[in-house]
Tab-separated table of C-alpha atoms in Angstrom:
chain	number	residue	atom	x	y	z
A	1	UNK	CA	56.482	5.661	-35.240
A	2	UNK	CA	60.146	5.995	-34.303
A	3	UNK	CA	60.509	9.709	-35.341
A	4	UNK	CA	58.029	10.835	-32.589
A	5	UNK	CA	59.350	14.030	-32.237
A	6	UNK	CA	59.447	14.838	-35.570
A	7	UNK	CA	63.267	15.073	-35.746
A	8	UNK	CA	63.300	13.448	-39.511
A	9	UNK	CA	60.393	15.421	-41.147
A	10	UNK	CA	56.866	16.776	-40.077
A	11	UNK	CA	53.734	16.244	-38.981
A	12	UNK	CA	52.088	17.298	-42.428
A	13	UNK	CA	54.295	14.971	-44.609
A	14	UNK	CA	53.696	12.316	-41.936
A	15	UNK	CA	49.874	12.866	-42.334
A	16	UNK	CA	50.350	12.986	-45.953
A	17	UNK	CA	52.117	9.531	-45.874
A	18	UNK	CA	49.735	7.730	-43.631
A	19	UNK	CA	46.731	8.617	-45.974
A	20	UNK	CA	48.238	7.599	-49.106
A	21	UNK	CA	49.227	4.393	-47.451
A	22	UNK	CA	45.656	3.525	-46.821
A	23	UNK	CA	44.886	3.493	-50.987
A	24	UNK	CA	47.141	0.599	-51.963
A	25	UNK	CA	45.423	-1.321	-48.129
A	26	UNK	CA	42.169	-0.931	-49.116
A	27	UNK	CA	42.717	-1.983	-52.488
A	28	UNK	CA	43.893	-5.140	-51.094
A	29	UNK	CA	41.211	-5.361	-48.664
A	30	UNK	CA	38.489	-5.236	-51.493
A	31	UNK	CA	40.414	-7.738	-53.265
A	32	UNK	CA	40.401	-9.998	-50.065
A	33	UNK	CA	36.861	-9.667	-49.692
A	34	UNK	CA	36.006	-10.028	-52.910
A	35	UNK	CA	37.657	-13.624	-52.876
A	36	UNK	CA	36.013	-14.670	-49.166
A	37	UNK	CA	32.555	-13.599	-50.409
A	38	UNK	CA	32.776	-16.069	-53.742
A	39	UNK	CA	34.099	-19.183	-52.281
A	40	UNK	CA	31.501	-18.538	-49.319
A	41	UNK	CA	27.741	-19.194	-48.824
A	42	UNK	CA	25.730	-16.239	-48.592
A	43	UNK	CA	25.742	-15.970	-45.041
A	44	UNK	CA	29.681	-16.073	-44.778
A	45	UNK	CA	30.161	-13.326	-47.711
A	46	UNK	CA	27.210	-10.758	-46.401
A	47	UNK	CA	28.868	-10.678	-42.923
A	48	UNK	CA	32.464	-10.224	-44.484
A	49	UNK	CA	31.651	-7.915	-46.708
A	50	UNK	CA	29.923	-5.786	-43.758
A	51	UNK	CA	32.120	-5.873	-41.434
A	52	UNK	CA	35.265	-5.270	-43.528
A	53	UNK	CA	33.998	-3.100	-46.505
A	54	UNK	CA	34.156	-0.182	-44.399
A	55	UNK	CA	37.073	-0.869	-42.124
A	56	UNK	CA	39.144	1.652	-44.019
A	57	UNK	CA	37.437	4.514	-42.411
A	58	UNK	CA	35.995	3.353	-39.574
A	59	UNK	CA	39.601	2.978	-37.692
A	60	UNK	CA	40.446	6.768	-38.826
A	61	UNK	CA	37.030	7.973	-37.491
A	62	UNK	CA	37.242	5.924	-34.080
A	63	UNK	CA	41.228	6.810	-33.563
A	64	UNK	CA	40.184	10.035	-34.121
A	65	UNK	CA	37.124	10.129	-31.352
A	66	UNK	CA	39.864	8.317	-29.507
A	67	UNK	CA	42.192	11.195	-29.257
A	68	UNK	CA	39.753	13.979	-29.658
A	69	UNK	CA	37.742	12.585	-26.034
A	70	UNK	CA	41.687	12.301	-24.399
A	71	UNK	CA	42.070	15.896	-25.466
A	72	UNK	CA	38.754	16.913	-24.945
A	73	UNK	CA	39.003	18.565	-27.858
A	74	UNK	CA	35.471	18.336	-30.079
A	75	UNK	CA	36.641	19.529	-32.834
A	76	UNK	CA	37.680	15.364	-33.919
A	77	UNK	CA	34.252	14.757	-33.697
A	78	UNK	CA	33.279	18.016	-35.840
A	79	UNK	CA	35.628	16.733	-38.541
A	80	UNK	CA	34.614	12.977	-38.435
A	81	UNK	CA	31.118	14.207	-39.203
A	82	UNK	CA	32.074	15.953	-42.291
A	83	UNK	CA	34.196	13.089	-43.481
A	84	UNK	CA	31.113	11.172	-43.212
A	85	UNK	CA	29.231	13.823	-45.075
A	86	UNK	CA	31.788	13.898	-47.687
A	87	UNK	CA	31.965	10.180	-48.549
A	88	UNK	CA	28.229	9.960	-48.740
A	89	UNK	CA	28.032	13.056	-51.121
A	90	UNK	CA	30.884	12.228	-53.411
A	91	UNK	CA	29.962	8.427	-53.571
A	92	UNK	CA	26.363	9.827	-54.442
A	93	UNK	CA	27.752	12.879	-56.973
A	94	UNK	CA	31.303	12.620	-57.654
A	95	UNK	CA	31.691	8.900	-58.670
A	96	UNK	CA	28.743	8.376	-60.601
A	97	UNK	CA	28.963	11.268	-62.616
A	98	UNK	CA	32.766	11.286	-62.774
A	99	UNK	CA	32.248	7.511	-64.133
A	100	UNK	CA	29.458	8.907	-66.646
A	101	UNK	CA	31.358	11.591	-68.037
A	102	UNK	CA	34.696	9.414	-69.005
A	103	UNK	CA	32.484	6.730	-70.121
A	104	UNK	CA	29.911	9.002	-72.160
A	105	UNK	CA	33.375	10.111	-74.197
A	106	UNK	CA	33.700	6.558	-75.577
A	107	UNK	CA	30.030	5.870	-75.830
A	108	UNK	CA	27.350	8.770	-77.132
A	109	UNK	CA	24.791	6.732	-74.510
A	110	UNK	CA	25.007	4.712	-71.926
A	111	UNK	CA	22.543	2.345	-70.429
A	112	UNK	CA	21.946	0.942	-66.698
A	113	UNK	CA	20.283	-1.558	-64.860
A	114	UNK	CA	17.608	1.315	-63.738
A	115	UNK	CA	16.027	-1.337	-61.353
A	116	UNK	CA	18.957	-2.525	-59.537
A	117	UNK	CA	19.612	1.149	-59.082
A	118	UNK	CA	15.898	1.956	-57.863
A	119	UNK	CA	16.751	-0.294	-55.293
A	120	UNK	CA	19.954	1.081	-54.138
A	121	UNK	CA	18.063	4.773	-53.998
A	122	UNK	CA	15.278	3.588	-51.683
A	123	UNK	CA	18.101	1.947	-49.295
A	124	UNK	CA	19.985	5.816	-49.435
A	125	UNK	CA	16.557	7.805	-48.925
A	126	UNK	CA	16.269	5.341	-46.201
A	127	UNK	CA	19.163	5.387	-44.908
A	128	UNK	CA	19.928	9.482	-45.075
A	129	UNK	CA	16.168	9.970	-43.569
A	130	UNK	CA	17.102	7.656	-40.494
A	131	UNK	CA	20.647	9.372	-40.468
A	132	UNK	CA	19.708	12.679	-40.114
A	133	UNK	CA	16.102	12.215	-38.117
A	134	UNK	CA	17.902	12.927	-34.746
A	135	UNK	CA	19.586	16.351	-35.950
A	136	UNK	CA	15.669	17.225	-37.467
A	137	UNK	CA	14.616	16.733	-34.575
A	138	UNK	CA	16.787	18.710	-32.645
A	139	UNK	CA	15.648	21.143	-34.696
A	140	UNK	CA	12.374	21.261	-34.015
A	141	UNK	CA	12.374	20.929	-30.048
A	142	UNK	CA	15.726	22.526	-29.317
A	143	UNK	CA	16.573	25.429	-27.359
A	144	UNK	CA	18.190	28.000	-29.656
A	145	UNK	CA	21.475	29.899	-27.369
A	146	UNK	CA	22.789	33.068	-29.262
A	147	UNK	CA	25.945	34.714	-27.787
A	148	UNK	CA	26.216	37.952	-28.529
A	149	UNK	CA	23.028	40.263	-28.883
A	150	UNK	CA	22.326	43.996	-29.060
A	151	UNK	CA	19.545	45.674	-28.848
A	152	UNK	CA	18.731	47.423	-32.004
A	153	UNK	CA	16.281	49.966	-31.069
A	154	UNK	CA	16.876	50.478	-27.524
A	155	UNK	CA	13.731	49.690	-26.269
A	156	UNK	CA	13.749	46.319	-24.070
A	157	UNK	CA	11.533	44.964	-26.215
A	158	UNK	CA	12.328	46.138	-29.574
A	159	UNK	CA	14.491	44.016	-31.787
A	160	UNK	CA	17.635	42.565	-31.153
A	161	UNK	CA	20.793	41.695	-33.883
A	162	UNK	CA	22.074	38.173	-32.336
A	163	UNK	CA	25.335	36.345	-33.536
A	164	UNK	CA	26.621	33.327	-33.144
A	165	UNK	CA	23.347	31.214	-32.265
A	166	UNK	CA	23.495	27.568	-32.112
A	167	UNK	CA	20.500	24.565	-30.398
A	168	UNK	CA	21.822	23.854	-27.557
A	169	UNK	CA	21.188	20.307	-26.706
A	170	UNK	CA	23.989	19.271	-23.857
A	171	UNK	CA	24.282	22.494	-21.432
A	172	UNK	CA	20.769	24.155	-20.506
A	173	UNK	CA	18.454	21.927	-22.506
A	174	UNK	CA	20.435	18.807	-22.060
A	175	UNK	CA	17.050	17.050	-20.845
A	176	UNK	CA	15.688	17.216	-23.988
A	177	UNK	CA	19.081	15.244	-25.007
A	178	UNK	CA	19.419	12.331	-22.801
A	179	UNK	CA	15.237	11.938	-22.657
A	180	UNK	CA	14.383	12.096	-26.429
A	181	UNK	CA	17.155	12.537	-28.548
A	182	UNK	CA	19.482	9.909	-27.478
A	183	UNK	CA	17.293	7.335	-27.474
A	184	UNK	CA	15.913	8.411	-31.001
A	185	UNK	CA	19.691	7.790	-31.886
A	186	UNK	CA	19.672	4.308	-30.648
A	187	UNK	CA	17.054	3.508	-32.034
A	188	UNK	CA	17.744	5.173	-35.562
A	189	UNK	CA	20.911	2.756	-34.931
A	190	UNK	CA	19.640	-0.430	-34.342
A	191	UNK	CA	16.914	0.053	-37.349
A	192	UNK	CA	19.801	0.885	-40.137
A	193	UNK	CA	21.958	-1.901	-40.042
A	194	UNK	CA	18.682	-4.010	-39.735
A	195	UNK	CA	17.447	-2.915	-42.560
A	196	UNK	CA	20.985	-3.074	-44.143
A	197	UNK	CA	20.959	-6.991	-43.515
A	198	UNK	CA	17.313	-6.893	-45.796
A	199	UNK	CA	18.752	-5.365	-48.306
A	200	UNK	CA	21.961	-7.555	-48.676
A	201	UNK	CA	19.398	-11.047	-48.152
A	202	UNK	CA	17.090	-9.418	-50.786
A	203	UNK	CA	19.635	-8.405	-53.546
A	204	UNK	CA	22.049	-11.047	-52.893
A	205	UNK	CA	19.663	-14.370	-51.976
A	206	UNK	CA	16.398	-13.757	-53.134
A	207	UNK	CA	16.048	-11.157	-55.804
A	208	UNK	CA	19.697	-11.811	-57.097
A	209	UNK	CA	18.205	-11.770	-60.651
A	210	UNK	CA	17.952	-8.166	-60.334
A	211	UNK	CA	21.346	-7.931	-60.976
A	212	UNK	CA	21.903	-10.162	-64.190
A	213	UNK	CA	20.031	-8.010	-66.761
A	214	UNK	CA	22.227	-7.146	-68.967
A	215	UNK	CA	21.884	-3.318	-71.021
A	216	UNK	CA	25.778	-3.096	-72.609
A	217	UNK	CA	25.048	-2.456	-75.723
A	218	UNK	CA	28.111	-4.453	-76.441
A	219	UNK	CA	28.499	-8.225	-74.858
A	220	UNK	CA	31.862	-8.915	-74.137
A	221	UNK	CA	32.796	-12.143	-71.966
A	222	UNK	CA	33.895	-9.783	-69.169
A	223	UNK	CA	30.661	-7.888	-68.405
A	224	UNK	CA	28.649	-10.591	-66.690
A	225	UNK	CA	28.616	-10.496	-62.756
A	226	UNK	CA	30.301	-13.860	-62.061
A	227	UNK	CA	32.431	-13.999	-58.975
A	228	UNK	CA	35.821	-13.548	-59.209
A	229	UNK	CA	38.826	-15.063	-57.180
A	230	UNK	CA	41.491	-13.602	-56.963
A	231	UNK	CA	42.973	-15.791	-53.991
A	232	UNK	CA	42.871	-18.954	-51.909
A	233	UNK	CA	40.430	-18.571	-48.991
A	234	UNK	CA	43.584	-18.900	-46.391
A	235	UNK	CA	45.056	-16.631	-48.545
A	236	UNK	CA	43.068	-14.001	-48.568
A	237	UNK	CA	42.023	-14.189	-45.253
A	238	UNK	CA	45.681	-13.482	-44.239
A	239	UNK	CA	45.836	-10.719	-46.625
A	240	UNK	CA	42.728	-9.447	-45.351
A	241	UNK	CA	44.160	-9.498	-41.472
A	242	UNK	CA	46.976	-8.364	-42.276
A	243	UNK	CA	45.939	-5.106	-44.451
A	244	UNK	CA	43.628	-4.398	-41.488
A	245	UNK	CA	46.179	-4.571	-39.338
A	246	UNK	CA	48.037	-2.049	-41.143
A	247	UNK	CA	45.332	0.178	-41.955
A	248	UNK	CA	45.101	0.890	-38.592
A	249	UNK	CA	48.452	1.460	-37.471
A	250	UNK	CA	48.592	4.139	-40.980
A	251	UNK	CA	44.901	5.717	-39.153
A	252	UNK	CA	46.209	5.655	-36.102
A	253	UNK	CA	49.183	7.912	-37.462
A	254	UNK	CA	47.113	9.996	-39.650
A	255	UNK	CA	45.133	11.072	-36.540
A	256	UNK	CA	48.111	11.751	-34.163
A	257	UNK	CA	49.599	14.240	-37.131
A	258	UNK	CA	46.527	15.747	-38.078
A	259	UNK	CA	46.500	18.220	-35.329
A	260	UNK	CA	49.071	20.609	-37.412
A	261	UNK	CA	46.702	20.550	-40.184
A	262	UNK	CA	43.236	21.478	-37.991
A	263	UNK	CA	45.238	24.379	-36.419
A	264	UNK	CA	47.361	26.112	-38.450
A	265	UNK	CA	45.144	25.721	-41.629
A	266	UNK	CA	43.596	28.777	-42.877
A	267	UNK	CA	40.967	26.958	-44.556
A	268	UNK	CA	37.719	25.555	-43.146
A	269	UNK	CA	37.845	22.332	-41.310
A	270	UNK	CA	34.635	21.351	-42.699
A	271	UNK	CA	36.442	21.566	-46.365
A	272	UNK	CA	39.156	19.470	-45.019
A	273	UNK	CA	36.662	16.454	-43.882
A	274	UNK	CA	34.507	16.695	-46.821
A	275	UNK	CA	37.898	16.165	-49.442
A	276	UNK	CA	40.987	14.857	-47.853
A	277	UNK	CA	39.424	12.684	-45.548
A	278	UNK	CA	36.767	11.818	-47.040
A	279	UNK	CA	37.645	10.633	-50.591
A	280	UNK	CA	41.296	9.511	-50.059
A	281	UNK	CA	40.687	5.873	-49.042
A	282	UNK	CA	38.011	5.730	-51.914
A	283	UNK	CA	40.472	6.535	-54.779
A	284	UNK	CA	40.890	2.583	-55.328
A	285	UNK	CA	36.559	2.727	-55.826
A	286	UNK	CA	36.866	5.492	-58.290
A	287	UNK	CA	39.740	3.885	-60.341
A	288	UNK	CA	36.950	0.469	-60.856
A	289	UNK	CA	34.337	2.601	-61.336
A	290	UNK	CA	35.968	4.026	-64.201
A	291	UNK	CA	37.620	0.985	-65.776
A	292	UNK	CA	34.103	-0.330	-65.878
A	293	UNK	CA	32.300	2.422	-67.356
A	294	UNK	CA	35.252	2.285	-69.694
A	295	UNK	CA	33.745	-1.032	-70.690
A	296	UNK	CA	30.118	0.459	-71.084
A	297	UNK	CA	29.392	-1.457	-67.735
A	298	UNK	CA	28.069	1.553	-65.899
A	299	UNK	CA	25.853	-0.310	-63.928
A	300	UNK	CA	28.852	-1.924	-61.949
A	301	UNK	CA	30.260	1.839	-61.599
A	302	UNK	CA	26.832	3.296	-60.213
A	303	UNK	CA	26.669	0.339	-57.834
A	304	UNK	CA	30.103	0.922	-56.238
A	305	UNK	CA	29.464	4.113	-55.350
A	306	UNK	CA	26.023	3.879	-54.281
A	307	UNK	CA	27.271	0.700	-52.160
A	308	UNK	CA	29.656	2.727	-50.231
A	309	UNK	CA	27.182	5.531	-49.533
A	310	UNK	CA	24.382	2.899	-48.222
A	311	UNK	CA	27.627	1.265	-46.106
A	312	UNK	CA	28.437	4.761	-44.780
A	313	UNK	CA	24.749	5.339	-43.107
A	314	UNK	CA	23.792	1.959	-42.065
A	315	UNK	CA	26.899	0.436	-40.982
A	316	UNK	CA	29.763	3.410	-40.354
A	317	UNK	CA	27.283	5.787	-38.478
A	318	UNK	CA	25.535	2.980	-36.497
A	319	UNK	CA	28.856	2.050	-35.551
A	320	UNK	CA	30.303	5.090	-34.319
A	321	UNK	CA	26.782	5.386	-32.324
A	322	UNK	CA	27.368	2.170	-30.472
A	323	UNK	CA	30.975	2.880	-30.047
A	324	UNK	CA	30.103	5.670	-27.646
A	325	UNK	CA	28.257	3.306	-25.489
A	326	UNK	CA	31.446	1.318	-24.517
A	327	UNK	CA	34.003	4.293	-25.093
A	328	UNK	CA	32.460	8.105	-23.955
A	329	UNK	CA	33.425	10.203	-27.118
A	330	UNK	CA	32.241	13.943	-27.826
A	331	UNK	CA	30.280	12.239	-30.882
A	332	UNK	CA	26.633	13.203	-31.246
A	333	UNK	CA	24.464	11.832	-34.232
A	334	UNK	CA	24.079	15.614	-35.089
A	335	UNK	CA	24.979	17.129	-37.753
A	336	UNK	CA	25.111	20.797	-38.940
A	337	UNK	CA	22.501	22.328	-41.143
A	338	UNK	CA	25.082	22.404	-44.478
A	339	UNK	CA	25.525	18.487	-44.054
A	340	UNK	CA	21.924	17.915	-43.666
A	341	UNK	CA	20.877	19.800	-47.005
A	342	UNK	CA	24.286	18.557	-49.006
A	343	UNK	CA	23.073	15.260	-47.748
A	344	UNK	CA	19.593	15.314	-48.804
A	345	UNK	CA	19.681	17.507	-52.068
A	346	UNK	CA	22.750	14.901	-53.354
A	347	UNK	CA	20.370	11.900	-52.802
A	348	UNK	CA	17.192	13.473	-54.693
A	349	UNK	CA	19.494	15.065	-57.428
A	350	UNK	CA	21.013	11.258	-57.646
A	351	UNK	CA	17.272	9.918	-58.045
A	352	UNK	CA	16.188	12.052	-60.662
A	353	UNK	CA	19.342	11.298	-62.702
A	354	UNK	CA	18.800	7.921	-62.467
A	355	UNK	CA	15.275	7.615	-63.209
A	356	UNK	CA	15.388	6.525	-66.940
A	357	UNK	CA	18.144	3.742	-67.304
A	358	UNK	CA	20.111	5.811	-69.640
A	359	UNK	CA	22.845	8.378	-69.419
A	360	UNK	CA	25.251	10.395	-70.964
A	361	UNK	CA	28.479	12.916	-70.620
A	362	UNK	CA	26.176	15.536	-70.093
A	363	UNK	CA	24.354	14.351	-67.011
A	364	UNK	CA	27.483	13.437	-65.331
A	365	UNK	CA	29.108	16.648	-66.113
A	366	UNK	CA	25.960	17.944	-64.145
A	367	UNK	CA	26.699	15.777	-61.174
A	368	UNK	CA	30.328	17.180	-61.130
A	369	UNK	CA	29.421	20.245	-60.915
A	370	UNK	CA	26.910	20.416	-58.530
A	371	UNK	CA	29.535	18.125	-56.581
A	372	UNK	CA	31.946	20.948	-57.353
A	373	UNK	CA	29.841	23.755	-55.999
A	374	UNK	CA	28.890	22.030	-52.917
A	375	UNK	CA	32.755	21.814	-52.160
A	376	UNK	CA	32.854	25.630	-52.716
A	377	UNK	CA	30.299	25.798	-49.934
A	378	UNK	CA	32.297	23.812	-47.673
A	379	UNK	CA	35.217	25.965	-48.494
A	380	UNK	CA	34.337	28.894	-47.742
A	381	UNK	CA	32.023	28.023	-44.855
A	382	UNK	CA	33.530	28.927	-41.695
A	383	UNK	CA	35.133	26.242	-39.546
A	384	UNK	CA	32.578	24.485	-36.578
A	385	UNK	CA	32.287	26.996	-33.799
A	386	UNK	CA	34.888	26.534	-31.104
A	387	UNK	CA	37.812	24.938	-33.166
């Protein structure tokens, strides 16, 4: 904050700082909530654990609509939507597979609570259906704008070759926006963290059971799901203020140097979102996921990351939405056709793997991979049109 000018060093090393900073915060974070939720009642630990699981990125992505609506510049909210997109499909891909192939190296076969993770892929086909209903939509009853077109055969109405074509929604058909589509998004909004709250009363109060089978093949006094506390309550909720605190002065920073990066970067914004931004803060997740599949616990390691993608689309998207209300941001609830099918072919691949209870290296080297190519998509897909 007091090199402004960037007299001491740059705005890419200063970017590079402020996200790194955010691991060790949200580590501590976690750890704060963790302790909050087991000396609470349910009540008390479902509405900490909502509101501050996913404070990590929700003050990048709403610093970032911040300065993106002062600059007018749209681009902030192009990028926020692929950061979104690339938490969901690398809490979905990366982390469960990346947990199954480490742990299948130590154990030929690996077993899972199947039903606890039935549950958490209805919540995600759920939640990704209700996500990206407004952008089908759009689809279907848009008005499709191309900007350049020639005439092919030179007859007026022969065929024309048109480029750059995109559904216009705010300039010629905005009526279709503001009459159907924006309150489609409201209502997908209010619906998803609804049914968020359902899910955390029915795994946490009345199914909790669920959760207690036990398929380690090996029973060691660490792998039952007993609460842990780390800290006093007063002490973590400190902690927990305090981290936030700092999390967003280290967002706030990341956002005002990222500008550098956007511009001058030859690759693809969307491939900057989708890794960078997007996976980052969740390094602390992945680290637990794999000390626990370490332990042939893989049904903590699925649940972490299939936690955080549920979070993302009930809670961090519904969010954002509401956000807009108070605060006019160039944020739109939708999303480009590549985060729509990454989206939905990550959540149906994630279904099928999961549909027998067992696992091994092999199946999460799949995962991986298609994770992998996916990121080779965004890559080389060019950057949203107009930034």
């Amino acid at each position: 904050y007091v090199d402004s000018h960037n007299h001491l060093t740059s705005s890419p090393v200063k970017f590079t700082l402020a996200l790194l900073s955010i691991m060790p915060l949200s580590y501590y974070i976690g750890m704060a909530i963790a302790s909050i939720s087991a000396q609470s009642n349910f009540a008390v630990g479902a509405v900490v654990n909502a509101t501050f699981g996913s404070i990590t990125e929700l003050t990048f992505y709403i610093t970032a609509l911040i300065k993106g609506s002062r600059e007018g510049n749209r681009c902030y909210a192009e990028i926020v939507k692929s950061a979104l997109t690339g938490t969901l499909v690398g809490c979905v891909l990366f982390v469960p597979g990346l947990c199954m192939v480490i742990g299948g190296i130590r154990h030929q076969e690996q077993r899972f609570n199947s039903r606890s993770a039935g549950v958490s892929s209805a919540l995600l086909f759920l939640s990704v259906g209700g996500v990206f209903a407004p952008t089908l939509f759009s689809k279907v009853y848009g008005k499709l704008v191309c900007g350049e077109c020639h005439n092919v055969t030179q007859n007026p109405l022969g065929h024309y070759l048109c480029h750059n074509c995109h559904f216009d929604l705010m300039g010629n058909n905005g009526t279709l926006y503001y009459s159907h589509v924006q309150p489609l998004v409201y209502t997908v909004s209010l619906l998803l963290p609804a049914a968020y709250l359902i899910g955390l009363f029915f795994t946490l109060k009345t199914h909790s059971h669920i959760y207690d089978i036990h398929i380690s093949d090996c029973h060691m006094p660490g792998h039952h799901h007993s609460a842990v506390v780390h800290w006093s309550r007063w002490r973590a909720l400190v902690i927990l203020l305090l981290s936030t605190l700092c999390m967003s002065a280290c967002a706030d920073l990341a956002t005002e140097h990222i500008s550098p990066i956007l511009t001058n970067s030859t690759i693809s914004q969307y491939f900057i979102g989708v890794t960078v931004l997007a996976m980052v803060p969740e390094l602390p997740e992945i680290v637990n996921g794999i000390q626990f599949a370490l332990q042939n616990n893989l049904s903590l390691s699925i649940e972490i990351g299939n936690c955080i993608a549920v979070q993302v689309c009930m809670l961090q998207i519904p969010i954002l939405v509401l956000f807009t209300i108070f605060y006019p941001t160039n944020f739109t609830l939708v999303f480009s056709d590549l985060h729509v099918y990454a989206s939905m072919f990550s959540v149906v691949l994630m279904n099928y793997i999961f549909m027998d209870g067992k696992c091994d290296y092999f199946q999460g080297t799949v995962l991986v991979m298609v994770y992998f190519i996916l990121l080779a998509v965004y890559f080389f897909a060019p950057s949203p049109s107009g930034c």
